[in-house]
Amino acid sequence: MKKSILTLMLFISINIITAQSYKGDTHLGFRFVQRWHISIGIGALEYPYGKNFEHLIAVNYAPQFDLTLRYSDLSLSLNSQLAAGYHFKFSYDNLKYPFYDIPLFLQGNLGHMSSKDFYSFAGLFVGGGYDWTYIKNQFQQRLAMTFGLRTWVGRTSVTVRLNRSFANVNAPYAINAVSLDINIGSYLAKVADLNKISNFMKPYK
């Protein structure tokens, strides 16, 4: 397991170094504020219990760190979907326990929210990585994948994300998660205004 984690960290480090060699990044330098995004929201997790499924409600904190900045609507990033909550006695599983979920994904982004100066109304993303979970009073770790979409709802930028954490020897059952997050930051209002100006000027170019 330690080898898997070390391999993932090495792969991420190589991508960070490679990202800095892109021509488009040189004029920006490695500016943290230019690469950091934050989203908050709610989500639901699902795991099998006997022949049925048990569901959990969670609050989310979803950071994104862009590894590349060469294109406005295309990027490679490190993402997480930090989730926490408390399991009360639901329909099948009567065990009460706090839980948390800490995934780490290497993610490809296309369109909306690919960078802090994106132009697209909507966008997609997909990624893979590793997940650390404390559930049913047991610590589990396993491979995971994520995908979803982002778009504007009025002047609010939102993300719908689906996660799949796979079963293994340490984690005897898979976990599915869906979340709805609001992308926050003052830059979003500026992006919306600049995109309106850009769309207005297109017929005159």
PDB file of C-alpha atoms in Angstrom:
ATOM      1  CA  MET A   1       0.000   0.000   0.000  1.00  0.00           C
ATOM      2  CA  LYS A   2       2.849   2.366   0.856  1.00  0.00           C
ATOM      3  CA  LYS A   3       4.361   1.726  -2.586  1.00  0.00           C
ATOM      4  CA  SER A   4       1.067   2.740  -4.232  1.00  0.00           C
ATOM      5  CA  ILE A   5       0.955   6.009  -2.308  1.00  0.00           C
ATOM      6  CA  LEU A   6       4.608   6.785  -3.077  1.00  0.00           C
ATOM      7  CA  THR A   7       4.057   6.023  -6.765  1.00  0.00           C
ATOM      8  CA  LEU A   8       1.044   8.361  -6.861  1.00  0.00           C
ATOM      9  CA  MET A   9       3.001  11.157  -5.166  1.00  0.00           C
ATOM     10  CA  LEU A  10       5.910  10.706  -7.587  1.00  0.00           C
ATOM     11  CA  PHE A  11       3.552  10.829 -10.577  1.00  0.00           C
ATOM     12  CA  ILE A  12       1.957  14.024  -9.287  1.00  0.00           C
ATOM     13  CA  SER A  13       5.365  15.632  -8.699  1.00  0.00           C
ATOM     14  CA  ILE A  14       6.463  14.843 -12.261  1.00  0.00           C
ATOM     15  CA  ASN A  15       3.294  16.456 -13.645  1.00  0.00           C
ATOM     16  CA  ILE A  16       3.825  19.584 -11.547  1.00  0.00           C
ATOM     17  CA  ILE A  17       7.382  19.939 -12.846  1.00  0.00           C
ATOM     18  CA  THR A  18       6.242  19.304 -16.418  1.00  0.00           C
ATOM     19  CA  ALA A  19       3.450  21.871 -16.097  1.00  0.00           C
ATOM     20  CA  GLN A  20       5.936  24.576 -15.241  1.00  0.00           C
ATOM     21  CA  SER A  21       7.837  24.006 -18.478  1.00  0.00           C
ATOM     22  CA  TYR A  22       4.831  24.977 -20.615  1.00  0.00           C
ATOM     23  CA  LYS A  23       5.336  28.196 -22.497  1.00  0.00           C
ATOM     24  CA  GLY A  24       1.992  29.569 -21.373  1.00  0.00           C
ATOM     25  CA  ASP A  25       2.936  29.321 -17.693  1.00  0.00           C
ATOM     26  CA  THR A  26       6.171  31.308 -17.858  1.00  0.00           C
ATOM     27  CA  HIS A  27       4.589  34.757 -17.822  1.00  0.00           C
ATOM     28  CA  LEU A  28       2.473  33.860 -14.798  1.00  0.00           C
ATOM     29  CA  GLY A  29       5.092  32.114 -12.719  1.00  0.00           C
ATOM     30  CA  PHE A  30       3.974  29.724 -10.019  1.00  0.00           C
ATOM     31  CA  ARG A  31       1.329  32.003  -8.500  1.00  0.00           C
ATOM     32  CA  PHE A  32      -0.655  30.048  -5.907  1.00  0.00           C
ATOM     33  CA  VAL A  33      -3.621  32.422  -5.952  1.00  0.00           C
ATOM     34  CA  GLN A  34      -3.955  31.984  -9.726  1.00  0.00           C
ATOM     35  CA  ARG A  35      -4.165  28.203  -9.409  1.00  0.00           C
ATOM     36  CA  TRP A  36      -6.353  27.686  -6.309  1.00  0.00           C
ATOM     37  CA  HIS A  37     -10.140  27.129  -6.540  1.00  0.00           C
ATOM     38  CA  ILE A  38     -12.635  26.357  -3.782  1.00  0.00           C
ATOM     39  CA  SER A  39     -16.121  24.825  -3.814  1.00  0.00           C
ATOM     40  CA  ILE A  40     -18.504  24.001  -0.974  1.00  0.00           C
ATOM     41  CA  GLY A  41     -21.709  21.997  -0.937  1.00  0.00           C
ATOM     42  CA  ILE A  42     -23.549  18.855   0.087  1.00  0.00           C
ATOM     43  CA  GLY A  43     -23.341  15.246  -1.009  1.00  0.00           C
ATOM     44  CA  ALA A  44     -24.639  11.724  -0.492  1.00  0.00           C
ATOM     45  CA  LEU A  45     -22.638   8.507  -0.171  1.00  0.00           C
ATOM     46  CA  GLU A  46     -23.940   5.009  -0.821  1.00  0.00           C
ATOM     47  CA  TYR A  47     -22.577   1.643   0.321  1.00  0.00           C
ATOM     48  CA  PRO A  48     -24.043  -1.896   0.182  1.00  0.00           C
ATOM     49  CA  TYR A  49     -25.602  -3.350   3.316  1.00  0.00           C
ATOM     50  CA  GLY A  50     -26.752  -6.912   2.830  1.00  0.00           C
ATOM     51  CA  LYS A  51     -28.881  -6.964  -0.308  1.00  0.00           C
ATOM     52  CA  ASN A  52     -29.722  -3.287   0.048  1.00  0.00           C
ATOM     53  CA  PHE A  53     -27.903   0.065   0.070  1.00  0.00           C
ATOM     54  CA  GLU A  54     -27.334   2.439   2.938  1.00  0.00           C
ATOM     55  CA  HIS A  55     -27.017   6.195   2.341  1.00  0.00           C
ATOM     56  CA  LEU A  56     -25.088   8.942   4.111  1.00  0.00           C
ATOM     57  CA  ILE A  57     -25.462  12.718   3.946  1.00  0.00           C
ATOM     58  CA  ALA A  58     -22.282  14.820   3.976  1.00  0.00           C
ATOM     59  CA  VAL A  59     -21.017  18.376   3.780  1.00  0.00           C
ATOM     60  CA  ASN A  60     -18.258  19.017   1.236  1.00  0.00           C
ATOM     61  CA  TYR A  61     -15.195  21.176   0.851  1.00  0.00           C
ATOM     62  CA  ALA A  62     -13.694  20.754  -2.611  1.00  0.00           C
ATOM     63  CA  PRO A  63     -10.334  22.420  -3.376  1.00  0.00           C
ATOM     64  CA  GLN A  64      -8.691  22.439  -6.810  1.00  0.00           C
ATOM     65  CA  PHE A  65      -5.083  23.290  -7.608  1.00  0.00           C
ATOM     66  CA  ASP A  66      -4.305  23.843 -11.307  1.00  0.00           C
ATOM     67  CA  LEU A  67      -1.044  22.265 -12.434  1.00  0.00           C
ATOM     68  CA  THR A  68      -1.229  23.881 -15.870  1.00  0.00           C
ATOM     69  CA  LEU A  69      -2.321  27.339 -17.000  1.00  0.00           C
ATOM     70  CA  ARG A  70      -1.492  27.288 -20.684  1.00  0.00           C
ATOM     71  CA  TYR A  71      -5.113  27.282 -21.878  1.00  0.00           C
ATOM     72  CA  SER A  72      -8.140  29.007 -20.357  1.00  0.00           C
ATOM     73  CA  ASP A  73     -10.538  26.130 -21.022  1.00  0.00           C
ATOM     74  CA  LEU A  74      -8.216  23.132 -20.658  1.00  0.00           C
ATOM     75  CA  SER A  75      -6.144  22.119 -17.644  1.00  0.00           C
ATOM     76  CA  LEU A  76      -4.669  19.376 -15.485  1.00  0.00           C
ATOM     77  CA  SER A  77      -5.245  19.731 -11.748  1.00  0.00           C
ATOM     78  CA  LEU A  78      -5.103  18.168  -8.311  1.00  0.00           C
ATOM     79  CA  ASN A  79      -8.581  17.890  -6.788  1.00  0.00           C
ATOM     80  CA  SER A  80     -10.246  16.631  -3.660  1.00  0.00           C
ATOM     81  CA  GLN A  81     -13.785  16.253  -2.389  1.00  0.00           C
ATOM     82  CA  LEU A  82     -13.420  16.395   1.390  1.00  0.00           C
ATOM     83  CA  ALA A  83     -16.626  15.124   2.990  1.00  0.00           C
ATOM     84  CA  ALA A  84     -17.724  14.654   6.601  1.00  0.00           C
ATOM     85  CA  GLY A  85     -20.886  13.793   8.458  1.00  0.00           C
ATOM     86  CA  TYR A  86     -22.565  11.523  10.972  1.00  0.00           C
ATOM     87  CA  HIS A  87     -24.454   8.296  10.319  1.00  0.00           C
ATOM     88  CA  PHE A  88     -27.638   7.976  12.348  1.00  0.00           C
ATOM     89  CA  LYS A  89     -29.826   4.887  12.451  1.00  0.00           C
ATOM     90  CA  PHE A  90     -31.194   4.652   8.934  1.00  0.00           C
ATOM     91  CA  SER A  91     -33.414   2.082   7.253  1.00  0.00           C
ATOM     92  CA  TYR A  92     -31.010  -0.881   7.313  1.00  0.00           C
ATOM     93  CA  ASP A  93     -27.777  -0.170   9.189  1.00  0.00           C
ATOM     94  CA  ASN A  94     -28.489   0.700  12.848  1.00  0.00           C
ATOM     95  CA  LEU A  95     -24.860   1.517  13.653  1.00  0.00           C
ATOM     96  CA  LYS A  96     -24.198   5.152  14.612  1.00  0.00           C
ATOM     97  CA  TYR A  97     -20.818   6.659  13.737  1.00  0.00           C
ATOM     98  CA  PRO A  98     -19.038   9.771  12.446  1.00  0.00           C
ATOM     99  CA  PHE A  99     -17.436   9.450   9.028  1.00  0.00           C
ATOM    100  CA  TYR A 100     -15.118  11.327   6.708  1.00  0.00           C
ATOM    101  CA  ASP A 101     -13.854  10.876   3.170  1.00  0.00           C
ATOM    102  CA  ILE A 102     -10.563  12.295   1.828  1.00  0.00           C
ATOM    103  CA  PRO A 103      -9.945  11.546  -1.868  1.00  0.00           C
ATOM    104  CA  LEU A 104      -7.074  12.908  -3.950  1.00  0.00           C
ATOM    105  CA  PHE A 105      -7.497  13.010  -7.731  1.00  0.00           C
ATOM    106  CA  LEU A 106      -5.310  13.884 -10.684  1.00  0.00           C
ATOM    107  CA  GLN A 107      -7.955  15.443 -12.893  1.00  0.00           C
ATOM    108  CA  GLY A 108      -8.359  16.663 -16.459  1.00  0.00           C
ATOM    109  CA  ASN A 109     -10.688  19.651 -16.954  1.00  0.00           C
ATOM    110  CA  LEU A 110     -12.368  20.878 -20.127  1.00  0.00           C
ATOM    111  CA  GLY A 111     -14.388  24.083 -20.413  1.00  0.00           C
ATOM    112  CA  HIS A 112     -16.076  25.722 -17.446  1.00  0.00           C
ATOM    113  CA  MET A 113     -13.791  26.191 -14.376  1.00  0.00           C
ATOM    114  CA  SER A 114     -10.727  24.795 -16.139  1.00  0.00           C
ATOM    115  CA  SER A 115      -8.894  27.917 -14.981  1.00  0.00           C
ATOM    116  CA  LYS A 116      -9.667  31.255 -13.331  1.00  0.00           C
ATOM    117  CA  ASP A 117     -10.184  32.905 -16.717  1.00  0.00           C
ATOM    118  CA  PHE A 118     -12.340  30.273 -18.437  1.00  0.00           C
ATOM    119  CA  TYR A 119     -14.809  31.237 -21.165  1.00  0.00           C
ATOM    120  CA  SER A 120     -17.049  28.177 -21.533  1.00  0.00           C
ATOM    121  CA  PHE A 121     -20.624  28.127 -20.255  1.00  0.00           C
ATOM    122  CA  ALA A 122     -20.324  24.419 -19.348  1.00  0.00           C
ATOM    123  CA  GLY A 123     -17.471  21.999 -18.816  1.00  0.00           C
ATOM    124  CA  LEU A 124     -16.541  18.400 -18.052  1.00  0.00           C
ATOM    125  CA  PHE A 125     -13.874  16.743 -15.929  1.00  0.00           C
ATOM    126  CA  VAL A 126     -12.573  13.226 -15.244  1.00  0.00           C
ATOM    127  CA  GLY A 127      -9.839  11.948 -12.974  1.00  0.00           C
ATOM    128  CA  GLY A 128      -8.430   9.118 -10.915  1.00  0.00           C
ATOM    129  CA  GLY A 129      -6.543   8.755  -7.672  1.00  0.00           C
ATOM    130  CA  TYR A 130      -6.713   7.418  -4.134  1.00  0.00           C
ATOM    131  CA  ASP A 131      -9.258   7.631  -1.326  1.00  0.00           C
ATOM    132  CA  TRP A 132      -8.965   7.537   2.475  1.00  0.00           C
ATOM    133  CA  THR A 133     -12.235   6.884   4.313  1.00  0.00           C
ATOM    134  CA  TYR A 134     -13.311   6.443   7.927  1.00  0.00           C
ATOM    135  CA  ILE A 135     -16.631   4.627   7.832  1.00  0.00           C
ATOM    136  CA  LYS A 136     -18.471   2.240  10.185  1.00  0.00           C
ATOM    137  CA  ASN A 137     -15.712   2.838  12.772  1.00  0.00           C
ATOM    138  CA  GLN A 138     -13.114   1.475  10.345  1.00  0.00           C
ATOM    139  CA  PHE A 139     -10.328   3.200   8.396  1.00  0.00           C
ATOM    140  CA  GLN A 140     -10.275   2.208   4.699  1.00  0.00           C
ATOM    141  CA  GLN A 141      -8.137   3.176   1.713  1.00  0.00           C
ATOM    142  CA  ARG A 142      -8.628   2.331  -1.937  1.00  0.00           C
ATOM    143  CA  LEU A 143      -8.357   3.449  -5.566  1.00  0.00           C
ATOM    144  CA  ALA A 144     -11.002   5.909  -6.758  1.00  0.00           C
ATOM    145  CA  MET A 145     -12.204   7.749  -9.840  1.00  0.00           C
ATOM    146  CA  THR A 146     -14.267  10.872 -10.414  1.00  0.00           C
ATOM    147  CA  PHE A 147     -16.141  12.617 -13.214  1.00  0.00           C
ATOM    148  CA  GLY A 148     -18.778  15.292 -13.575  1.00  0.00           C
ATOM    149  CA  LEU A 149     -19.788  18.623 -15.053  1.00  0.00           C
ATOM    150  CA  ARG A 150     -19.704  22.328 -14.218  1.00  0.00           C
ATOM    151  CA  THR A 151     -21.881  25.134 -15.497  1.00  0.00           C
ATOM    152  CA  TRP A 152     -23.529  28.456 -14.731  1.00  0.00           C
ATOM    153  CA  VAL A 153     -26.912  28.545 -13.013  1.00  0.00           C
ATOM    154  CA  GLY A 154     -27.780  32.203 -13.345  1.00  0.00           C
ATOM    155  CA  ARG A 155     -24.644  33.963 -12.068  1.00  0.00           C
ATOM    156  CA  THR A 156     -23.695  31.040  -9.823  1.00  0.00           C
ATOM    157  CA  SER A 157     -21.097  28.495 -10.914  1.00  0.00           C
ATOM    158  CA  VAL A 158     -21.978  24.949  -9.805  1.00  0.00           C
ATOM    159  CA  THR A 159     -20.318  21.523  -9.963  1.00  0.00           C
ATOM    160  CA  VAL A 160     -22.039  18.131 -10.062  1.00  0.00           C
ATOM    161  CA  ARG A 161     -19.531  15.403  -9.177  1.00  0.00           C
ATOM    162  CA  LEU A 162     -19.737  11.596  -9.101  1.00  0.00           C
ATOM    163  CA  ASN A 163     -17.110   9.555  -7.244  1.00  0.00           C
ATOM    164  CA  ARG A 164     -16.490   5.815  -7.205  1.00  0.00           C
ATOM    165  CA  SER A 165     -14.221   4.264  -4.574  1.00  0.00           C
ATOM    166  CA  PHE A 166     -13.366   0.662  -5.428  1.00  0.00           C
ATOM    167  CA  ALA A 167     -13.370  -2.318  -3.088  1.00  0.00           C
ATOM    168  CA  ASN A 168     -10.179  -4.177  -2.143  1.00  0.00           C
ATOM    169  CA  VAL A 169      -8.864  -6.409   0.639  1.00  0.00           C
ATOM    170  CA  ASN A 170      -8.751  -3.492   3.072  1.00  0.00           C
ATOM    171  CA  ALA A 171     -12.101  -2.084   1.935  1.00  0.00           C
ATOM    172  CA  PRO A 172     -14.570  -4.966   1.337  1.00  0.00           C
ATOM    173  CA  TYR A 173     -17.242  -2.875  -0.410  1.00  0.00           C
ATOM    174  CA  ALA A 174     -17.310  -0.062  -2.955  1.00  0.00           C
ATOM    175  CA  ILE A 175     -18.629   3.409  -2.140  1.00  0.00           C
ATOM    176  CA  ASN A 176     -20.452   5.703  -4.567  1.00  0.00           C
ATOM    177  CA  ALA A 177     -20.862   9.424  -3.944  1.00  0.00           C
ATOM    178  CA  VAL A 178     -22.677  12.279  -5.644  1.00  0.00           C
ATOM    179  CA  SER A 179     -22.318  15.933  -4.717  1.00  0.00           C
ATOM    180  CA  LEU A 180     -23.613  19.356  -5.659  1.00  0.00           C
ATOM    181  CA  ASP A 181     -21.122  22.133  -4.953  1.00  0.00           C
ATOM    182  CA  ILE A 182     -21.144  25.890  -5.416  1.00  0.00           C
ATOM    183  CA  ASN A 183     -17.891  27.252  -6.838  1.00  0.00           C
ATOM    184  CA  ILE A 184     -16.942  30.346  -4.870  1.00  0.00           C
ATOM    185  CA  GLY A 185     -14.528  33.238  -5.319  1.00  0.00           C
ATOM    186  CA  SER A 186     -14.754  36.903  -6.295  1.00  0.00           C
ATOM    187  CA  TYR A 187     -13.063  36.115  -9.643  1.00  0.00           C
ATOM    188  CA  LEU A 188     -16.230  34.328 -10.840  1.00  0.00           C
ATOM    189  CA  ALA A 189     -18.179  37.592 -11.083  1.00  0.00           C
ATOM    190  CA  LYS A 190     -15.353  39.115 -13.140  1.00  0.00           C
ATOM    191  CA  VAL A 191     -15.251  36.056 -15.416  1.00  0.00           C
ATOM    192  CA  ALA A 192     -19.003  36.291 -16.029  1.00  0.00           C
ATOM    193  CA  ASP A 193     -18.748  39.976 -16.949  1.00  0.00           C
ATOM    194  CA  LEU A 194     -15.708  39.502 -19.195  1.00  0.00           C
ATOM    195  CA  ASN A 195     -17.393  36.613 -20.992  1.00  0.00           C
ATOM    196  CA  LYS A 196     -20.435  38.777 -21.694  1.00  0.00           C
ATOM    197  CA  ILE A 197     -18.201  41.467 -23.182  1.00  0.00           C
ATOM    198  CA  SER A 198     -16.323  38.855 -25.235  1.00  0.00           C
ATOM    199  CA  ASN A 199     -19.567  37.374 -26.609  1.00  0.00           C
ATOM    200  CA  PHE A 200     -20.869  40.870 -27.445  1.00  0.00           C
ATOM    201  CA  MET A 201     -17.691  41.738 -29.362  1.00  0.00           C
ATOM    202  CA  LYS A 202     -17.490  38.517 -31.410  1.00  0.00           C
ATOM    203  CA  PRO A 203     -19.697  39.754 -34.299  1.00  0.00           C
ATOM    204  CA  TYR A 204     -17.443  42.815 -34.673  1.00  0.00           C
ATOM    205  CA  LYS A 205     -14.132  40.903 -34.811  1.00  0.00           C
TER     206      LYS A 205
END
